[in-house]
Coordinates of C-alpha atoms in Angstrom, one line a residue:
X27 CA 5.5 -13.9 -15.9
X28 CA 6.8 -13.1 -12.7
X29 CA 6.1 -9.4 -10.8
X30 CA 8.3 -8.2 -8.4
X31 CA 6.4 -6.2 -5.5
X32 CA 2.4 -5.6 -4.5
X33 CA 2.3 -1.7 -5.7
X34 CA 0.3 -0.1 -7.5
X35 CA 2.7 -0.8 -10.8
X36 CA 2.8 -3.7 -10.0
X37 CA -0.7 -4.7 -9.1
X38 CA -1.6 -2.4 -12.4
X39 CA 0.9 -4.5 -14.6
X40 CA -0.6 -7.9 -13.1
X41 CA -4.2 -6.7 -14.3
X42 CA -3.3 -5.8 -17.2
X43 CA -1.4 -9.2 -18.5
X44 CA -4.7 -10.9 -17.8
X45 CA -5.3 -13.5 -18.7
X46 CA -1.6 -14.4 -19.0
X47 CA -0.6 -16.3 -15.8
X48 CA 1.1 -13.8 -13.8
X49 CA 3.0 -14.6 -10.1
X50 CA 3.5 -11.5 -7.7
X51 CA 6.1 -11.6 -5.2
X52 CA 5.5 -9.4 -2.1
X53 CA 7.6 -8.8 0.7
X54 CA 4.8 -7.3 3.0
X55 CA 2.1 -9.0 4.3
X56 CA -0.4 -6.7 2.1
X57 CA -0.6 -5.1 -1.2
X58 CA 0.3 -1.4 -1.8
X59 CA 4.2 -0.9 -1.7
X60 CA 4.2 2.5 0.3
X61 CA 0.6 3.2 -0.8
X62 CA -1.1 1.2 2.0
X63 CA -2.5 1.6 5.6
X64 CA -2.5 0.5 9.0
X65 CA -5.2 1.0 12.2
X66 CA -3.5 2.2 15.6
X67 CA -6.0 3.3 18.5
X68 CA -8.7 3.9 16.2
X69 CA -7.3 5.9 13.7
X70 CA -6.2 5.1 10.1
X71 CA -2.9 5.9 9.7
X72 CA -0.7 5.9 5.7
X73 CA 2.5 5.5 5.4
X74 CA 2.5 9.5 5.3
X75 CA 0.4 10.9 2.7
X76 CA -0.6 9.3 -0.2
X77 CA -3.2 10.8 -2.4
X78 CA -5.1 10.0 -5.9
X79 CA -4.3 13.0 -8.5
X80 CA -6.3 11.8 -11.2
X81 CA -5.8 13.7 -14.8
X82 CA -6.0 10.4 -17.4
X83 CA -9.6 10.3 -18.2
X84 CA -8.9 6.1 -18.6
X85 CA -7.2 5.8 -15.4
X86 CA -10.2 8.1 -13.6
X87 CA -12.8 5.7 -14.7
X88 CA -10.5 2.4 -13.4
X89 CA -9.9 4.0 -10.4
X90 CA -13.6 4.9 -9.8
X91 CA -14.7 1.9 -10.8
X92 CA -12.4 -0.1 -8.2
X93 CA -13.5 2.1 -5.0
X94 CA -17.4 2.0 -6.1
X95 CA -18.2 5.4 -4.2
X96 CA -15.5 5.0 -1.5
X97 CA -14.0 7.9 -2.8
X98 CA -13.9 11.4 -1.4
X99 CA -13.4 14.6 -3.8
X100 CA -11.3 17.1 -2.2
X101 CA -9.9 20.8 -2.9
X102 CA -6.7 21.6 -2.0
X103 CA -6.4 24.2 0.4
X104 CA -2.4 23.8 1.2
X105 CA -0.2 27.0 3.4
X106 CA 3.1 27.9 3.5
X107 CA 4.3 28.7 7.0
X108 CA 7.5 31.3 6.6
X109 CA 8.1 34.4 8.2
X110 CA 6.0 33.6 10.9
X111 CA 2.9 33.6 9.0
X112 CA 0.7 31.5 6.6
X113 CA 0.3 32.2 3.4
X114 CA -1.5 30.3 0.4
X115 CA 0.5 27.7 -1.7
X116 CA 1.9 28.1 -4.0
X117 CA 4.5 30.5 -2.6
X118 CA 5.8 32.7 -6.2
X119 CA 2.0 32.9 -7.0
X120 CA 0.7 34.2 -3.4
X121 CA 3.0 36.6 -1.6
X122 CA 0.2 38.5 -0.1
X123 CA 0.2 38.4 3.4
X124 CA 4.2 38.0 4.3
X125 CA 6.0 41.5 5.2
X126 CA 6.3 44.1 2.9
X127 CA 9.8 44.2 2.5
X128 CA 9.9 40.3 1.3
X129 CA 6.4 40.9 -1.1
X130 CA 8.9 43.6 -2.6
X131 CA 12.0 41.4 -2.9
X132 CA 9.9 38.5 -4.7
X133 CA 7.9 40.5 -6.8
X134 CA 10.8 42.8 -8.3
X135 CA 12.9 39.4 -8.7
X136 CA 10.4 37.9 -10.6
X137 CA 10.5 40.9 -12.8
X138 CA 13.5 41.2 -13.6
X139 CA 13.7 37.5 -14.2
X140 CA 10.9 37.8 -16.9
X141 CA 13.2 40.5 -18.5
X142 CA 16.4 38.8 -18.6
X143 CA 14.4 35.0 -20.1
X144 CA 14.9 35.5 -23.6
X145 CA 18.9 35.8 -22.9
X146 CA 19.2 33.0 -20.7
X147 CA 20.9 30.2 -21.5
X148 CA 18.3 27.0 -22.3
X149 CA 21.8 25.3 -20.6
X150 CA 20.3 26.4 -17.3
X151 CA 17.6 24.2 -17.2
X152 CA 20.2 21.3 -16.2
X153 CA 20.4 23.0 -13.1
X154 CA 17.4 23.7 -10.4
X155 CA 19.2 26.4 -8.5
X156 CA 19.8 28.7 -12.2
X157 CA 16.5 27.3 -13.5
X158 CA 14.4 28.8 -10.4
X159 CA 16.5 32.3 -10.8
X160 CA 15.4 32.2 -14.3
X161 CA 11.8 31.3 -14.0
X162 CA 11.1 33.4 -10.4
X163 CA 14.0 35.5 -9.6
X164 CA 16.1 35.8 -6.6
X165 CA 13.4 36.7 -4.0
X166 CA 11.3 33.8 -4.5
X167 CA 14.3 31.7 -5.0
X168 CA 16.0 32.5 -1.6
X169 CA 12.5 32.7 0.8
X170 CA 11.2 29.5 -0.6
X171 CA 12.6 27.6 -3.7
X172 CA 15.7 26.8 -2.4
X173 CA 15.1 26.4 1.1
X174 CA 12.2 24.3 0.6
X175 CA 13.7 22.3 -1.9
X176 CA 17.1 21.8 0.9
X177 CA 14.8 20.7 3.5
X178 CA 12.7 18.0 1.1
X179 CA 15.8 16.5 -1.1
X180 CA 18.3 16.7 1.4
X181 CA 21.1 17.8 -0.9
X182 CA 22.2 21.3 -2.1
X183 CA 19.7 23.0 -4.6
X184 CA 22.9 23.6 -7.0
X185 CA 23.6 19.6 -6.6
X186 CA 19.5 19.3 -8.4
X187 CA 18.4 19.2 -11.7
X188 CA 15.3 20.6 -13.4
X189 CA 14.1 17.4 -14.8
X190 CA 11.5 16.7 -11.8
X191 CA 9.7 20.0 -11.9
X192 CA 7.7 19.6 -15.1
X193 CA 4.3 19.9 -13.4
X194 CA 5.3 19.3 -10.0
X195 CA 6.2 23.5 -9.6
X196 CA 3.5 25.9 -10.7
X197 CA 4.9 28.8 -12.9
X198 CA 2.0 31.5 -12.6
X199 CA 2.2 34.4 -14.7
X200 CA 3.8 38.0 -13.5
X201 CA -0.1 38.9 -13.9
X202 CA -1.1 36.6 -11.4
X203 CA 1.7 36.8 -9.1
X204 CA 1.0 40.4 -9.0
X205 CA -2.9 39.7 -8.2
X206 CA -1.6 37.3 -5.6
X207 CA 0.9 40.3 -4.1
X208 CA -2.1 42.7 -3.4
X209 CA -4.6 40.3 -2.5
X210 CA -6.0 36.9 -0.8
X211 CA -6.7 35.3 -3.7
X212 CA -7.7 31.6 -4.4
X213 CA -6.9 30.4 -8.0
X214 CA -5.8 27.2 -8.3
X215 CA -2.3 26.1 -9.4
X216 CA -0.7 23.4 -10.4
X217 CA -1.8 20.0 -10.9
X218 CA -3.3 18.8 -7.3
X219 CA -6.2 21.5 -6.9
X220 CA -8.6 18.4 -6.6
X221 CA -7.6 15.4 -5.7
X222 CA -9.6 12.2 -4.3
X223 CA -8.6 10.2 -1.2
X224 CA -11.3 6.8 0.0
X225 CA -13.5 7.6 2.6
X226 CA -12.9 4.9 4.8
X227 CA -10.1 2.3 5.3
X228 CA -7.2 4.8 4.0
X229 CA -4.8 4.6 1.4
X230 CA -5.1 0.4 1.4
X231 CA -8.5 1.0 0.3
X232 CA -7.6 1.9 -3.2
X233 CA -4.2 -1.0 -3.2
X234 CA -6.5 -3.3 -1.9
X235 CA -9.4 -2.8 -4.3
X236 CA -6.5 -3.2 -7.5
X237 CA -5.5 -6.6 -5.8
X238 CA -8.8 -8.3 -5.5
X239 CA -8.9 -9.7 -8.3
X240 CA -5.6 -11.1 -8.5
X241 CA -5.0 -14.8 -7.2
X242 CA -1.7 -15.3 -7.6
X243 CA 0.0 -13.1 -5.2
X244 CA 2.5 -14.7 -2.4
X245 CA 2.9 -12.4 0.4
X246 CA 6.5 -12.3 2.7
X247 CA 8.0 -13.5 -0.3
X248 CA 11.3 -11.7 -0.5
X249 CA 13.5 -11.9 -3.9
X250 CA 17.2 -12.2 -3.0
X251 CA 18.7 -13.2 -6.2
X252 CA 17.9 -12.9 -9.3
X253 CA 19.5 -15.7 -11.5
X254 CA 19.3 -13.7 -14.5
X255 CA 21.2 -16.1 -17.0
X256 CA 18.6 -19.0 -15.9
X257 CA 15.3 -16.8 -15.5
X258 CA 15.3 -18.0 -11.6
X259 CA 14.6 -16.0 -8.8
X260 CA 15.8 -17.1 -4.9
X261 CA 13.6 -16.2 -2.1
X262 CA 15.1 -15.2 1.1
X263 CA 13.4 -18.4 2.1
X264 CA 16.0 -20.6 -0.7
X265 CA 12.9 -20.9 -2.7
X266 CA 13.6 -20.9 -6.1
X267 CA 11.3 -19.6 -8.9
X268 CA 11.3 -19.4 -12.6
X269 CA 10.2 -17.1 -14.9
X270 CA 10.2 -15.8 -18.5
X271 CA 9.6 -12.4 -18.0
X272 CA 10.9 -10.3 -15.0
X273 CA 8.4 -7.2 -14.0
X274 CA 10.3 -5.7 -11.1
X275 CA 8.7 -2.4 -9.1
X276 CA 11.7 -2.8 -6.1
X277 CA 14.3 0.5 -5.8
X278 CA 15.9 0.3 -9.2
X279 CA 19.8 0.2 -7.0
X280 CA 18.5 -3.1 -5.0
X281 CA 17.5 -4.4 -8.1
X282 CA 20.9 -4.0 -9.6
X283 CA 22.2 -5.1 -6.1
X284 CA 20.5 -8.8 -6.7
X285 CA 21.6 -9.4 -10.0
X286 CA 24.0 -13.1 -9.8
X287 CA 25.9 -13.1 -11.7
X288 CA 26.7 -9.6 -11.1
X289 CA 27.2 -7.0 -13.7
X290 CA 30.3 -4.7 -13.3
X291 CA 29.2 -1.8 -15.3
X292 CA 25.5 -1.7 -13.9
X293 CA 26.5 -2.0 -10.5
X294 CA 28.6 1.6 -11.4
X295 CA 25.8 3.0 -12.5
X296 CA 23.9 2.1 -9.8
X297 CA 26.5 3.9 -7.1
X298 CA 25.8 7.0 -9.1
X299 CA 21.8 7.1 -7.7
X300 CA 21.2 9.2 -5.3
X301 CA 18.0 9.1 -2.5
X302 CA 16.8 10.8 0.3
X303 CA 15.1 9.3 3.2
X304 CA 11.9 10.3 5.1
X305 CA 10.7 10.0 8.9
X306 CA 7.1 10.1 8.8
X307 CA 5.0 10.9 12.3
X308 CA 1.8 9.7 12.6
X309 CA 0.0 11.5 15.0
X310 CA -3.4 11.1 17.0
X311 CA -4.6 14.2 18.7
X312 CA -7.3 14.3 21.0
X313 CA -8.8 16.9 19.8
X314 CA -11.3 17.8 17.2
X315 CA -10.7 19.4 13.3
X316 CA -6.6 20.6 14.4
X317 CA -6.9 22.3 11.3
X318 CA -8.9 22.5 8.1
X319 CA -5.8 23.0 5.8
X320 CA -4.7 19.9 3.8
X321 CA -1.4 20.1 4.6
X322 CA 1.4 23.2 4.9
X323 CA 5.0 23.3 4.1
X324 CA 7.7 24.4 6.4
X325 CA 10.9 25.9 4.4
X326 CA 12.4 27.6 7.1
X327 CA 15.5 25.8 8.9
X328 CA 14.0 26.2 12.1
X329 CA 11.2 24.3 11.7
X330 CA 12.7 20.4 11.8
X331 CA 9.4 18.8 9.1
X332 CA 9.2 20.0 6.0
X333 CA 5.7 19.1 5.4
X334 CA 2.9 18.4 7.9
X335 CA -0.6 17.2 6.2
X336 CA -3.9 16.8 8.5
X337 CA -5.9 13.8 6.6
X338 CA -8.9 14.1 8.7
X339 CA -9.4 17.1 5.7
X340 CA -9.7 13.9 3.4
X341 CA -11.8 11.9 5.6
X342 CA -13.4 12.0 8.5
X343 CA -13.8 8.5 8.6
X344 CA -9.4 8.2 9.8
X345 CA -9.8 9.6 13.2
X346 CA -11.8 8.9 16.0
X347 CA -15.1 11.0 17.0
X348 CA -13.8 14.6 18.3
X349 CA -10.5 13.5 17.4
X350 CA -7.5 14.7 14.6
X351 CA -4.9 13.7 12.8
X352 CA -1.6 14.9 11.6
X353 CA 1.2 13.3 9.4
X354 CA 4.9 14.9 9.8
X355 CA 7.8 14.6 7.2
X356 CA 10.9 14.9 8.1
X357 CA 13.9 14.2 5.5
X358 CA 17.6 12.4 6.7
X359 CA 20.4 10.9 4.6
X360 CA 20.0 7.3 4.4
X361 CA 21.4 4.9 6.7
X362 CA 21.3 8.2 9.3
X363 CA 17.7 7.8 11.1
X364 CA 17.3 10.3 13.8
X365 CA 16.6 9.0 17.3
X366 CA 12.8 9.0 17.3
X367 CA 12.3 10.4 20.8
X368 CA 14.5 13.6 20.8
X369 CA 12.7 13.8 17.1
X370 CA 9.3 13.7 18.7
X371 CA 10.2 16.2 21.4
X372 CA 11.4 18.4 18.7
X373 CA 8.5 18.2 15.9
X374 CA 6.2 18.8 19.0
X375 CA 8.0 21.9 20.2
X376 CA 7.8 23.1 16.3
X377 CA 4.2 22.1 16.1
X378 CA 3.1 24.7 18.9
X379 CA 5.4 27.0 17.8
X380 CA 3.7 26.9 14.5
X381 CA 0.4 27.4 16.1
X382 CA -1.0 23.7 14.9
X383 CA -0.7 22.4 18.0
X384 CA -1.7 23.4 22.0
X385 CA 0.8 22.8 24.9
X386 CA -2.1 21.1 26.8
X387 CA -2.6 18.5 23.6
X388 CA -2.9 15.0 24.3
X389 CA -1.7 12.1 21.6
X390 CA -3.6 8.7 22.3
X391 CA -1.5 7.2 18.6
X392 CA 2.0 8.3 18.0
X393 CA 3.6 6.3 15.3
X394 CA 6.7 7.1 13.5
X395 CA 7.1 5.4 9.6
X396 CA 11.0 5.4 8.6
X397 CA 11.0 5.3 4.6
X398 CA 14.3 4.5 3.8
X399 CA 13.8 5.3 -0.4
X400 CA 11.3 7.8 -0.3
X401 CA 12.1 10.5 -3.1
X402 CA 14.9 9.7 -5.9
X403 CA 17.5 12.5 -6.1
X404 CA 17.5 14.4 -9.8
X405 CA 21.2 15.5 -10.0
X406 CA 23.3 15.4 -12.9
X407 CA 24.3 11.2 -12.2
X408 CA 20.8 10.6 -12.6
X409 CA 20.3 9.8 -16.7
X410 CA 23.7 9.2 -17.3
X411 CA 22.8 5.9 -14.3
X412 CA 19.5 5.3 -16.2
X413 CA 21.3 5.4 -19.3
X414 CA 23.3 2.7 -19.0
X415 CA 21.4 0.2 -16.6
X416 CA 17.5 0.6 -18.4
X417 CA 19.0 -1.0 -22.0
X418 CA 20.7 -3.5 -20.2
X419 CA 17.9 -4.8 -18.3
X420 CA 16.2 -4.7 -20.9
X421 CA 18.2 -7.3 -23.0
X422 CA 17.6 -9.1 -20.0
X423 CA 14.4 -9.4 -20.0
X424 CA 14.0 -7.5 -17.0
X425 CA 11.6 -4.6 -16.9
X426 CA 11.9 -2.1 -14.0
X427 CA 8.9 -0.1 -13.8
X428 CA 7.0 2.0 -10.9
X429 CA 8.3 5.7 -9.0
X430 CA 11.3 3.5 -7.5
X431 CA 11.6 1.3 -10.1
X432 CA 12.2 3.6 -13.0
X433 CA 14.1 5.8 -10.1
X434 CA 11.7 8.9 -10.8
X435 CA 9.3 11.6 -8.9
X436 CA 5.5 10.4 -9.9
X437 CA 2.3 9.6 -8.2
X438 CA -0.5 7.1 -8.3
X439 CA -2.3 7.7 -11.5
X440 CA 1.1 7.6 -13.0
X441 CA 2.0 4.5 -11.8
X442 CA -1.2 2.6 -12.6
X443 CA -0.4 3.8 -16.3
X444 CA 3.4 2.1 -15.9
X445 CA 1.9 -0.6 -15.1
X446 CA -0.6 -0.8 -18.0
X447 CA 2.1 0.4 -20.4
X448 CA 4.4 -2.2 -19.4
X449 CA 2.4 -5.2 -20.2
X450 CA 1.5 -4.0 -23.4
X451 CA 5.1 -3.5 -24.3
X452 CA 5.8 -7.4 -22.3
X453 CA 3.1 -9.1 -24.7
X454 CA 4.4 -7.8 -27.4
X455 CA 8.0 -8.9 -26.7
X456 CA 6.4 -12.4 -25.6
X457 CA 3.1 -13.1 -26.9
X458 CA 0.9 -15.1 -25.5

């Protein structure tokens, strides 16, 4: 058995064939795909922010069991910055606080959205921009959902689908949006109101941890072909290396892209995916506790970063003594990186603006992360892609697993379950 990639589907999958002889092929020097670490200065730095969102009651006692109380239990405590001022996230469920005229627009959208639901179309739910008019109305949709959603997929909201959302967007009762109209309040919604994060050594604490055990996996090993008729796989090196079973977590279209002999129809498909890029800064501040939100999210278009998160919230243990931390997203087609130093100059203009930062501030780390796939794009090519390649590569013996691998919007818990799901389906396929 041969794994493709050091993630955590991956590493998860690679556990879970034990004791079947499994091979991992990394292109990094270290394990973790996206979910792993680096040190700059003296501060621990991710390759922007990953955190553990643990609901599965199996994978919570795995993943505890792996850190052995190097694990830090957080509440969320996430802000919206929009109209000049911050309000609690999520938006449609706390309005209180933003002017008067735009609490009256929201709420009185949202009402009349809950009126017109029973005759809307179930049709709309193909489509994000008609399925947030139905579900929040036309305030919320125009002062957050869409302009939000612009800034973080890069593509029109009416080019989106609904299928991500599931619990990824909180739908609060009119009850509760109401409460959250007229007051401060502090309910929890949605499903990252706790969350856990290690307490030292970052992200690459937890993808280290789920590679220990493991003593078969080649770092800078880079798969260039994949000799699917002859179960061989060429390493960027010429290396050649056999397998009987393909696990692959790489971006489901580079996948595709290293199939020899090539396969007309699935390369198609592949063309149809859609991605979005994201420049991450990572940012040392000398200065203590910047803020002691977890992260805020930016929809206006003024504001260049979508999302700016503060892990020093998480742990302590990522900064220096009296020092901070910030991480800034900010989303670009791909192939299209901006120039990193008018981007700097620009996200810290927007960061005083904001109020997070001081004109005086000084930054002894400033690293920027380009992700080139960071979040698949949901719009109508999407399934009718997956459709056709997942069968295929399946008669090939070929399983494509992981957030990039099955091209889909998850985090970590999920993907440690991928990877536990897809060797129980390999052993049964090819028993040991």
């Amino acid at each position: 058995m041969v794994v493709i990639g050091a993630g955590i589907a991956g590493l998860s999958c690679a556990r879970a064939l034990s004791p079947t002889p499994v091979r991992i092929l990394e292109r990094e020097d270290c394990p973790g795909g996206l979910a792993r670490s680096y040190a700059m200065n003296g501060f621990t730095f991710d390759y922007t922010g990953h955190l553990l969102h643990l609901h599965d009651p199996s994978a919570t006692r795995f993943i505890r069991s792996l850190l052995k109380g190097n694990l830090n239990e957080c509440s969320r405590n996430a802000w919206i910055f929009s109209n000049r001022v911050f309000t609690r996230y999520p938006f449609q469920a706390n309005l209180y606080g933003l002017p008067p005229r735009v609490i009256a627009e929201c709420f009185q959208g949202l009402r009349e959205a809950v009126k017109r639901a029973g005759r809307t179309s179930n049709d709309d739910l193909r489509y994000f921009d008609r399925w947030c008019l139905r579900k929040f109305g036309r305030g919320i949709s125009r002062h957050f959902m869409f302009p939000y959603n612009r800034k973080l997929w890069n593509v029109s909201p009416s080019r989106l689908t609904a299928e991500w959302c599931g619990p990824f967007v909180p739908q609060p009762r009119l009850e509760d949006v109401l409460a959250g109209a007229l007051t401060d309040q502090t309910k929890g919604f949605g499903y990252n109101v706790k969350f856990f994060y290690p307490r030292r050594g970052g992200i690459q604490a937890f993808s280290t941890a789920l590679a220990r055990p493991l003593d078969d996996v080649r770092y800078s090993s880079d798969v260039r072909k994949i000799m699917w008729k002859e179960k061989r796989l060429i390493l960027s090196s010429g290396e050649e290396i056999p397998y009987r079973c393909l696990v692959s977590t790489m971006p489901l279209t580079d996948l595709v892209e290293r199939l020899e002999p090539s396969v007309n129809s699935l390369s198609q498909a592949a063309r149809r995916l859609k991605w979005t890029s994201v420049m991450c800064l990572n940012l040392g501040v000398d200065r203590p506790r910047v803020s002691d939100r977890s992260w805020v999210y930016f929809p206006e278009k003024e504001f260049v970063f979508y999302r700016v998160g503060f892990p020093v919230t998480f742990s302590r243990f990522v900064a220096p003594a009296e020092c901070s931390s910030l991480y800034v997203e900010v989303s670009f087609s791909p192939g299209r990186p901006p120039d990193q130093k008018k981007l700097f100059s620009r996200i810290r203009k927007d960061l005083i603006r904001s109020g997070i930062l001081r004109a005086q501030d000084d930054f002894p780390a400033v690293s920027f992360v380009p992700i080139d796939c960071a979040y698949v794009v949901y719009d109508r090519e999407r399934s009718r892609a997956l459709d056709a390649i997942f069968p295929a590569l399946h008669r090939m013996g070929i399983y494509s697993i992981g957030r990039y691998g099955a091209w889909k919007y998850s985090f970590m818990e999920e993907a440690v379950l991928d990877g536990r799901r897809t060797a129980e389906a390999v052993l049964k396929r090819y028993p040991r």
